[in-house]
Short mmCIF file of C-alpha atoms in Angstrom, two decimals:
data_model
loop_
_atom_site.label_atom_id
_atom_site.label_comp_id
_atom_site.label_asym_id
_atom_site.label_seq_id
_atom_site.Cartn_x
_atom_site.Cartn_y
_atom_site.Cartn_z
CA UNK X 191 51.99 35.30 75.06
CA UNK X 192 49.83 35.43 78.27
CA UNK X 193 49.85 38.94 80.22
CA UNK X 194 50.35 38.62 84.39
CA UNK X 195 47.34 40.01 85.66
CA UNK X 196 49.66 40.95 88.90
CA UNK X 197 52.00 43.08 86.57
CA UNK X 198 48.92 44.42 84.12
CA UNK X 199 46.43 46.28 85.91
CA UNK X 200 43.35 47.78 84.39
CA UNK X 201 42.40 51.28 85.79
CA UNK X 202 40.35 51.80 88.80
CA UNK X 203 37.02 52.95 88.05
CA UNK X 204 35.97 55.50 90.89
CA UNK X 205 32.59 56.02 91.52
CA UNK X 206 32.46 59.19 93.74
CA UNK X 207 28.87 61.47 93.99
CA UNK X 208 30.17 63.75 96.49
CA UNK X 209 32.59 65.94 93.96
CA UNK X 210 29.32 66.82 92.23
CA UNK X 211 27.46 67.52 95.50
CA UNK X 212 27.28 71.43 95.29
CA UNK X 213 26.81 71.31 91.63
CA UNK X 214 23.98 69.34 92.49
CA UNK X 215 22.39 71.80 95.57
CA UNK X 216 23.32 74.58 93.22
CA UNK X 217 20.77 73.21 91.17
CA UNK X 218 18.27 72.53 93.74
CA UNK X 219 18.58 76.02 95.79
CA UNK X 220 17.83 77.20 92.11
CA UNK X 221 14.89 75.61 91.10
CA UNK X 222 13.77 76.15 94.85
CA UNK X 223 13.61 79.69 94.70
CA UNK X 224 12.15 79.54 91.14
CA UNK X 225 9.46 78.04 92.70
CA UNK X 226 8.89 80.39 95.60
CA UNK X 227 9.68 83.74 93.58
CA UNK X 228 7.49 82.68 91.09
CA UNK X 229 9.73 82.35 88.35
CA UNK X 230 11.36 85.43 88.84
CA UNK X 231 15.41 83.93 89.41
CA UNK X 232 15.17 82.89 86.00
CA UNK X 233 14.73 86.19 84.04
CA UNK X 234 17.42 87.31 82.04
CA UNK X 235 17.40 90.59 83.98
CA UNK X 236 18.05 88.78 87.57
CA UNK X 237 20.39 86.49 85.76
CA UNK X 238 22.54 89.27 84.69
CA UNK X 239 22.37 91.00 88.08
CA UNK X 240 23.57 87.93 89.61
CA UNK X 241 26.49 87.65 87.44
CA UNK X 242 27.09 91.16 87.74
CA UNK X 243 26.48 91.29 91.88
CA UNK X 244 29.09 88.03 92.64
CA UNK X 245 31.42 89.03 90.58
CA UNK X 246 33.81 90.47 93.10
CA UNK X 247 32.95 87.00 95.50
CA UNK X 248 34.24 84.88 92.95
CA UNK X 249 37.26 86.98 92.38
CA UNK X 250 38.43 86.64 96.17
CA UNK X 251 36.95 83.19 96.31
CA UNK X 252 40.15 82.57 94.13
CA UNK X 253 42.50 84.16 95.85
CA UNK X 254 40.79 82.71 99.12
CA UNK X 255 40.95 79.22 98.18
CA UNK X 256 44.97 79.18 97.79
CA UNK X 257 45.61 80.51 101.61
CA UNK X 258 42.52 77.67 102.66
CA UNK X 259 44.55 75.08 100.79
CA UNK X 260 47.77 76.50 103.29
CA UNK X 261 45.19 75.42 105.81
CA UNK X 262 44.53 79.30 106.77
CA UNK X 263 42.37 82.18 105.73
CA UNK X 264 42.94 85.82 104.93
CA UNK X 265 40.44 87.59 107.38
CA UNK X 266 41.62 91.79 106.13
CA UNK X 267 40.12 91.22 102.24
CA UNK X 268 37.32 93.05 102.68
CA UNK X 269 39.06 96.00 103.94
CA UNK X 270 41.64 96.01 101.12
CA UNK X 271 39.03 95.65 99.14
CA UNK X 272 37.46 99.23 100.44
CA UNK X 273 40.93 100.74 100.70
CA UNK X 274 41.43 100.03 97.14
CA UNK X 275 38.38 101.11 95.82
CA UNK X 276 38.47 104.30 97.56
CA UNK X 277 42.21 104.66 96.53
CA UNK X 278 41.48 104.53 92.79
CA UNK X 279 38.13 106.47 93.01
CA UNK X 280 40.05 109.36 94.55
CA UNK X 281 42.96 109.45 91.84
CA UNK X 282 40.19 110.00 89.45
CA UNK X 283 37.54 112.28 90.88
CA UNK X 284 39.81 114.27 93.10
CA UNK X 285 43.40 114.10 90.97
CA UNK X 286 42.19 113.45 87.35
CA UNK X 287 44.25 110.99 86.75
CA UNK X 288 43.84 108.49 83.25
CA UNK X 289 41.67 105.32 84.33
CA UNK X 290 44.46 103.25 83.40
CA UNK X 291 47.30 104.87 85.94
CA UNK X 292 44.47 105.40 88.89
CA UNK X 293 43.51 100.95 88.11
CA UNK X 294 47.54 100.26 88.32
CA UNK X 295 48.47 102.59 91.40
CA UNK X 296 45.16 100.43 93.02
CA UNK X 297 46.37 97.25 92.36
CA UNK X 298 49.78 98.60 93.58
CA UNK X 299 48.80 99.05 96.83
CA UNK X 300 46.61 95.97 96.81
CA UNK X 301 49.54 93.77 96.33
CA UNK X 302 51.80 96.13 98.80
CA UNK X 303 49.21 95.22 101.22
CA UNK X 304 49.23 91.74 100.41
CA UNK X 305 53.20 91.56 100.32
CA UNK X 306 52.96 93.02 104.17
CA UNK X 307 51.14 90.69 105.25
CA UNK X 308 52.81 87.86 103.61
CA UNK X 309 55.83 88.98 105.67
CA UNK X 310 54.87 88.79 108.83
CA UNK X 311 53.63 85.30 108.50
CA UNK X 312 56.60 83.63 106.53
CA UNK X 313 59.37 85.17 107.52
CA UNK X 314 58.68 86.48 111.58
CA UNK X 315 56.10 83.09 111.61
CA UNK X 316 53.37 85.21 112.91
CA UNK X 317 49.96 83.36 112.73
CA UNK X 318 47.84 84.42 109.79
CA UNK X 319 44.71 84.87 111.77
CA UNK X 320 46.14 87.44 113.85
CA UNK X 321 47.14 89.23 110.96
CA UNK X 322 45.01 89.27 108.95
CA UNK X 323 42.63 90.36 111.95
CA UNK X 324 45.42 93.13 112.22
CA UNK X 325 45.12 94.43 108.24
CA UNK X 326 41.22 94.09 108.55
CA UNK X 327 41.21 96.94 111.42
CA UNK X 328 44.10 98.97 109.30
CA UNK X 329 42.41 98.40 106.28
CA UNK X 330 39.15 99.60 107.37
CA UNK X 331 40.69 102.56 109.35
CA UNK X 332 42.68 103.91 105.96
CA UNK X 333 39.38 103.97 104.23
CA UNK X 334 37.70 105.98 106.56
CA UNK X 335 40.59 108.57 106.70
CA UNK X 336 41.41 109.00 103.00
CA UNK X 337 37.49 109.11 102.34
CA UNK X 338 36.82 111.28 105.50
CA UNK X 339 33.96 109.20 106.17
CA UNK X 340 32.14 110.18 102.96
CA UNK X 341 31.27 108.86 100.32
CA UNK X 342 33.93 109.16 96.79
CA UNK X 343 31.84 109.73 93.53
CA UNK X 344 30.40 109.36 90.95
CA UNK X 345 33.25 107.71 89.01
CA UNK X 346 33.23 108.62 84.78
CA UNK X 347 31.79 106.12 82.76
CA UNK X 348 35.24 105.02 81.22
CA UNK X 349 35.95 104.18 85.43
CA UNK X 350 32.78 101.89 85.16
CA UNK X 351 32.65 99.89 82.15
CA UNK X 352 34.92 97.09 84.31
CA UNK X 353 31.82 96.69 86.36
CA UNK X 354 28.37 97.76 84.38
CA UNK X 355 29.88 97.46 80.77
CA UNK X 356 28.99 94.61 77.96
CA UNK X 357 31.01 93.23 75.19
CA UNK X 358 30.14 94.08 71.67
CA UNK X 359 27.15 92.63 70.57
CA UNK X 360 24.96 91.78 67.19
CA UNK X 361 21.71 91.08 68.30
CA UNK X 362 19.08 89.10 65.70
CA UNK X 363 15.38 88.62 66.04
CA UNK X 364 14.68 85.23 68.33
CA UNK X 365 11.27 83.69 69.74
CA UNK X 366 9.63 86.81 70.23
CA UNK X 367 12.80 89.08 70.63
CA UNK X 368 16.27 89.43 70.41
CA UNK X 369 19.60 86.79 71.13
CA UNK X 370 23.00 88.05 70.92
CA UNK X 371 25.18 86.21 68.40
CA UNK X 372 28.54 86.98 70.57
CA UNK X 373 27.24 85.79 73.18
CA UNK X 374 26.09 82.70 71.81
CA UNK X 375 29.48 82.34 69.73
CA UNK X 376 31.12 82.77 73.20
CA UNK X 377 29.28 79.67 74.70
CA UNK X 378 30.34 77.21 71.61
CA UNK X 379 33.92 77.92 71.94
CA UNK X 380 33.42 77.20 75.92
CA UNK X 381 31.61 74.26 75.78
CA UNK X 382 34.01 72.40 73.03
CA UNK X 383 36.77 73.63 75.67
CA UNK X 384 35.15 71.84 78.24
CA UNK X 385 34.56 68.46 76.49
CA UNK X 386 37.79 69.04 75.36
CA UNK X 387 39.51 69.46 78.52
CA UNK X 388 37.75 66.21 80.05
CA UNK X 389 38.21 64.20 77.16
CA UNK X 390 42.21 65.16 77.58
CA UNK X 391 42.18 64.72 81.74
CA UNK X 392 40.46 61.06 81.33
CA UNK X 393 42.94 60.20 78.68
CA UNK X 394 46.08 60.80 80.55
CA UNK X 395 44.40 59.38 83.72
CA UNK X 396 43.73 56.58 81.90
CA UNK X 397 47.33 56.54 80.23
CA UNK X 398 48.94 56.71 83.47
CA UNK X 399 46.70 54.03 84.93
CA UNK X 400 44.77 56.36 87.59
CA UNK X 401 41.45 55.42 89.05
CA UNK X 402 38.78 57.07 86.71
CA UNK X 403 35.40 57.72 87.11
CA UNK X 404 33.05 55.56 85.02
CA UNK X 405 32.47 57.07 80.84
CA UNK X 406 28.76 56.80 81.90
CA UNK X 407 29.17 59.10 85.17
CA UNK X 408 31.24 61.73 83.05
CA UNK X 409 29.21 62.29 80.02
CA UNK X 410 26.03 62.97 82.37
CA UNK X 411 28.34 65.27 84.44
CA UNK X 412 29.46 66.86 80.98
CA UNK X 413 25.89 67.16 79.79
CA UNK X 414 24.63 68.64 83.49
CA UNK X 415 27.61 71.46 83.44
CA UNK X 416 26.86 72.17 79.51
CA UNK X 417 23.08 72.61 80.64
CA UNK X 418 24.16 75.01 83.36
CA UNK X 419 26.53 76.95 81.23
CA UNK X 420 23.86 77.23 78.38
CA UNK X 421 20.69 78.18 80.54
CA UNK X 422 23.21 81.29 81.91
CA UNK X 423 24.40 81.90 78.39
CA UNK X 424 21.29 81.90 76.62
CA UNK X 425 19.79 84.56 79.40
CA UNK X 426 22.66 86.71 79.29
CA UNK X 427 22.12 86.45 75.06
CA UNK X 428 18.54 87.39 75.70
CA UNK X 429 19.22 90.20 77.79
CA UNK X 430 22.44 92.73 77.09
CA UNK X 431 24.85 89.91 76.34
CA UNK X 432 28.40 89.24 78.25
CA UNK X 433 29.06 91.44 80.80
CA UNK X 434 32.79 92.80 80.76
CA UNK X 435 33.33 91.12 84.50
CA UNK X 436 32.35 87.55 83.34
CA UNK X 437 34.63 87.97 81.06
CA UNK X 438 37.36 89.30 83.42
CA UNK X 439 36.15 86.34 85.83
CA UNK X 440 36.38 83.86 83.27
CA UNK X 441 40.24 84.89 82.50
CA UNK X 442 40.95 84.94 86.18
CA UNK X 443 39.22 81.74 86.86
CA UNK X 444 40.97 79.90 83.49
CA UNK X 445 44.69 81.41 84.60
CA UNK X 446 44.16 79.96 88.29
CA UNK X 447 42.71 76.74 87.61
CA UNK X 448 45.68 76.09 85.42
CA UNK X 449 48.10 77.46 88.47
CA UNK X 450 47.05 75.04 90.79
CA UNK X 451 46.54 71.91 88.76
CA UNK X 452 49.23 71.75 86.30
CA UNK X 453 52.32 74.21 87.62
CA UNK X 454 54.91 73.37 90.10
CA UNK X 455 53.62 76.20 92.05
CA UNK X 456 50.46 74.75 92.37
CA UNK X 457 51.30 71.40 93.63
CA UNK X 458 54.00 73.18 96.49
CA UNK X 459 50.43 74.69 97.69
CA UNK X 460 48.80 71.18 98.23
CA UNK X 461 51.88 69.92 99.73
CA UNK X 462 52.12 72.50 102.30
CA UNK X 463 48.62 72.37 103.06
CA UNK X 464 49.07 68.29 103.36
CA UNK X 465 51.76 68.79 105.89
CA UNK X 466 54.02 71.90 106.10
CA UNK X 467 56.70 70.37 107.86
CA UNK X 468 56.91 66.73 105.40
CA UNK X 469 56.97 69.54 102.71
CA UNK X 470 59.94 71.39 104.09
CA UNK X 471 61.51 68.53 103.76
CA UNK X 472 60.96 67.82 100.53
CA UNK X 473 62.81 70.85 99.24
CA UNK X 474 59.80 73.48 99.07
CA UNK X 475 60.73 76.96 100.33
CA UNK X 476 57.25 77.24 102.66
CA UNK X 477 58.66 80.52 103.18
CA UNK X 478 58.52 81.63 99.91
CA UNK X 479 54.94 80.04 99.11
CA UNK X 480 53.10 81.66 101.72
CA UNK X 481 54.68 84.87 100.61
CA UNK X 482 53.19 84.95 97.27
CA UNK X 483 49.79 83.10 98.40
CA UNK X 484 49.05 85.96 100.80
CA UNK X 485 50.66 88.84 98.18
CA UNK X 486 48.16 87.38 95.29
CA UNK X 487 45.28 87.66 97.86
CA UNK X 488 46.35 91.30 98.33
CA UNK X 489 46.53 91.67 94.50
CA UNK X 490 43.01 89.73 93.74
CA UNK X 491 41.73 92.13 96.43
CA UNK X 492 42.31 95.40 94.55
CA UNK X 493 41.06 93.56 91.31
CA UNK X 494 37.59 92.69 93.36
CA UNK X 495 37.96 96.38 94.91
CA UNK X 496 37.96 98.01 91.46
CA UNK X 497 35.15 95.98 90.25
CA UNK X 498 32.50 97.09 93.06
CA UNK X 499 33.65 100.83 93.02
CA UNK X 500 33.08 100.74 88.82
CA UNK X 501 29.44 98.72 89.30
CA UNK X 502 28.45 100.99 92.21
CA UNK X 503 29.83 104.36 90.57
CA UNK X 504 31.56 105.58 93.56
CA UNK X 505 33.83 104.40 96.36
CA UNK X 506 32.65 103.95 99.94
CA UNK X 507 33.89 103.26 103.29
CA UNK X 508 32.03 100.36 103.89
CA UNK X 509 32.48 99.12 100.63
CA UNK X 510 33.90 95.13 101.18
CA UNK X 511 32.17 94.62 104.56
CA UNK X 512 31.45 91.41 105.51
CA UNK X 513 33.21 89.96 101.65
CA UNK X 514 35.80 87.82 103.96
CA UNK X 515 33.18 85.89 105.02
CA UNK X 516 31.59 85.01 101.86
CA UNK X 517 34.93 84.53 100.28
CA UNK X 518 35.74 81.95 103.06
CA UNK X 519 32.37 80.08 103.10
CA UNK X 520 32.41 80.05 98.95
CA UNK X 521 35.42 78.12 99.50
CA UNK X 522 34.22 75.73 102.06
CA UNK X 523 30.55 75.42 100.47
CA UNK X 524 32.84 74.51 97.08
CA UNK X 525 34.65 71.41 99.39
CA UNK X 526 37.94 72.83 100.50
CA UNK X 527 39.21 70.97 103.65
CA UNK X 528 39.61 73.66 106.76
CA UNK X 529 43.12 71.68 107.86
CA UNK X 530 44.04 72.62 103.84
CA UNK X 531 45.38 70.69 101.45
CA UNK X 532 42.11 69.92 99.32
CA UNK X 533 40.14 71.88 97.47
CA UNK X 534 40.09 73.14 93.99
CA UNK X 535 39.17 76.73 91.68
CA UNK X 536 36.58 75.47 90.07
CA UNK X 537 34.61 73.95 93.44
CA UNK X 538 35.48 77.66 94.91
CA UNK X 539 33.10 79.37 91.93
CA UNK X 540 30.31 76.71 92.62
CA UNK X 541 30.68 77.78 96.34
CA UNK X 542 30.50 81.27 95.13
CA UNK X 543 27.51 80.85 93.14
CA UNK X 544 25.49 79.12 95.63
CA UNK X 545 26.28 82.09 98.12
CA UNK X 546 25.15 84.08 95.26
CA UNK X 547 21.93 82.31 94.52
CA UNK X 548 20.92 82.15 97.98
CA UNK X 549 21.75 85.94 98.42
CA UNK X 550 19.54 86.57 95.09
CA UNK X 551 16.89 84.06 95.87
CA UNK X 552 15.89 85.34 99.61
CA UNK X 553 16.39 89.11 98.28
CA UNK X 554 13.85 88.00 95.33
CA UNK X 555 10.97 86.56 98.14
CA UNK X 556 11.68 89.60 100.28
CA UNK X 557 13.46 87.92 103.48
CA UNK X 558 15.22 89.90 105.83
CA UNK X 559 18.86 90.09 106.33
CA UNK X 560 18.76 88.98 109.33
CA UNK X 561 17.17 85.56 108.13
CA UNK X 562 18.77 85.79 105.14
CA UNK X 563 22.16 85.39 107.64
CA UNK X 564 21.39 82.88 109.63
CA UNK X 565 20.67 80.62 106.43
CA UNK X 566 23.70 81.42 104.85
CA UNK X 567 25.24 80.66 108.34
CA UNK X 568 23.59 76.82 108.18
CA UNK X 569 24.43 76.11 104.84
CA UNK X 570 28.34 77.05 105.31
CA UNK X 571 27.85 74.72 108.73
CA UNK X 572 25.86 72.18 106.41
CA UNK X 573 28.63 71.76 104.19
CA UNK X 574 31.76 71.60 106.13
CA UNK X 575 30.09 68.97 108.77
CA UNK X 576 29.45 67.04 105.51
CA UNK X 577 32.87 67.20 103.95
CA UNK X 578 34.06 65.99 107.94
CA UNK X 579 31.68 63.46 108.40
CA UNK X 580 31.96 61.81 104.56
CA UNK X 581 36.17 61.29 105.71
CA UNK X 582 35.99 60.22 109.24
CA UNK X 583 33.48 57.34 106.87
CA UNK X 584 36.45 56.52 104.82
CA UNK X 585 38.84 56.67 107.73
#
């Protein structure tokens, strides 16, 4: 029996660079500032600061990326941010209350502050940008009251393990010094996760007869975000192992990637971003997803707002200042589209790194931050007039 080649179809194979774009500057910003600091990037000391110092970006980079993908941003994170930092740091120095309760009542009034805000713009309509610009001022204002302009600290060493601490380690002898065997453990299970997790995506792409990206393509992709993962692993193994917020990043990361590209939930998101009003009208309560978008952000906030005030030892009222903005570019950097609809978690961390890197790297060869700003500035304007100009190509 002779198949139809009109009713038989082989899948598409989809050649497409750009996805790996920013993994691929990541790599070069790298390697360029390992050349100008000499080296220096690359220790296991600086590696482990820069893990340690983005933290917090990456966590709002999440919760950033799903109000993008609504085609709108969340301008007040940085001030919640502050607001809950101080607010936990003073149920502990001031009130003496556990850890535990003072971390909860924090993310309480995180995700209160989230919830408000998520009111006014699904159910009275009210532009996010406006606000957002409104919680930002009311934010920042709380701070500096319940602080009194001064500075909350230092926090017990219980408070800070979520930001300085390390997992457990058993360190052996290796070239010269020591490796961590957790650490290194750690890395095996993640990379047969990964290969795992591609090897499962290209099957049912290829079940359902999607357009796939040549086996070629993906194993050199798979072997360039292996390298990656091990270069950071094996630092962090040479120097105090896993620190307890790469861990708390990696769980965050892992629970949102899943949200958005395999739940109901997830897929409303896209739609509304796509076109709010062709999603109404496929049944999904817009209402009801912008709520909980803009309540997570509140929620993700006080999680990132915990984490500096345990790494810096105290809360402060200009703790958060400015984190909007990197949130926002780490999302655009990672290929989110401004009008929303596009964009994923994973591109949000590689936009989140590559603020981080660039942060590290000028730091490292001593530019100023006023410099320091205005690259940042042309690489956020770099990559969203790339992402433009590579569609209006394929228009």
């Amino acid at each position: 029996m002779e198949l139809n080649k009109d009713t038989v179809e082989s899948p598409k194979i989809n050649i497409d660079i750009k996805q790996y774009a920013m993994v691929i500057a990541l790599i070069a910003i790298f390697l360029l500032f390992y050349l100008l600091s000499g080296g220096k990037n690359a220790s296991p000391i600086n590696i482990n600061n820069l893990v340690m110092q983005n933290g917090y970006v990456i966590i709002l980079a999440v919760g950033m990326l799903l109000c993008v993908l609504t085609g709108n941003i969340d301008l007040g994170v940085g001030s919640i941010v502050a607001l809950c930092g101080a607010t936990s740091a003073i149920l502990v120095v001031d009130m003496d209350l556990p850890v535990i309760l003072a971390f909860l009542i924090a993310l309480l009034v995180g995700t209160a502050s989230g919830a408000f805000v998520g009111f006014f713009v699904s159910q009275l309509k009210i532009p996010p940008f406006v606000v957002t610009l409104a919680t930002m001022l009311m934010g920042r204002g709380l701070t500096y009251t319940m602080l009194q302009a001064q500075t909350k600290g230092p926090t017990p060493a219980a408070y800070n393990l979520i930001g300085v601490g390390f997992l457990t380690t058993v360190k052996v002898p290796f070239a010269n010094g020591t490796i961590d065997l957790v650490t290194v453990f750690i890395a095996i299970a993640a990379s047969i996760l990964i290969i795992f997790a591609e090897f499962r995506s290209y099957r049912t792409k290829l079940k359902y007869n999607f357009s796939v990206n040549p086996l070629g393509q993906i194993i050199v992709k798979e072997i360039v975000i292996l390298f990656v993962m091990w270069f950071f692993i094996y630092k962090l193994a040479r120097n105090n192992g896993i620190p307890n917020v790469l861990v708390l990043v990696g769980i965050l990361v892992g629970i949102y990637h899943f949200i958005t590209g395999y739940t109901v939930a997830g897929r409303q998101i896209y739609a509304l971003g796509g076109n709010e009003k062709a999603a109404r009208f496929s049944g999904v309560n817009t209402k009801k997803v912008f709520f909980w978008v803009y309540t997570n952000m509140g929620f993700l906030s006080a999680v990132a707002g915990i984490v500096l005030s345990a790494r810096n030892g105290s809360a402060t009222p200009k703790a958060g200042d400015g984190f909007e903005l990197d949130a926002i570019a780490s999302c655009y950097i990672g290929g989110a589209a401004a009008a929303g609809g596009v964009g994923t978690i994973i591109g949000a961390v590689v936009g989140a790194f590559v603020m981080g890197v660039l942060n590290n790297g000028m730091s490292l060869i001593g530019l100023s931050t006023d410099i320091q700003k205005v690259v940042k500035g042309a690489v956020l304007l770099g990559a969203v007039t790339f992402d433009i100009l590579s569609k209006r190509k394929k228009g």
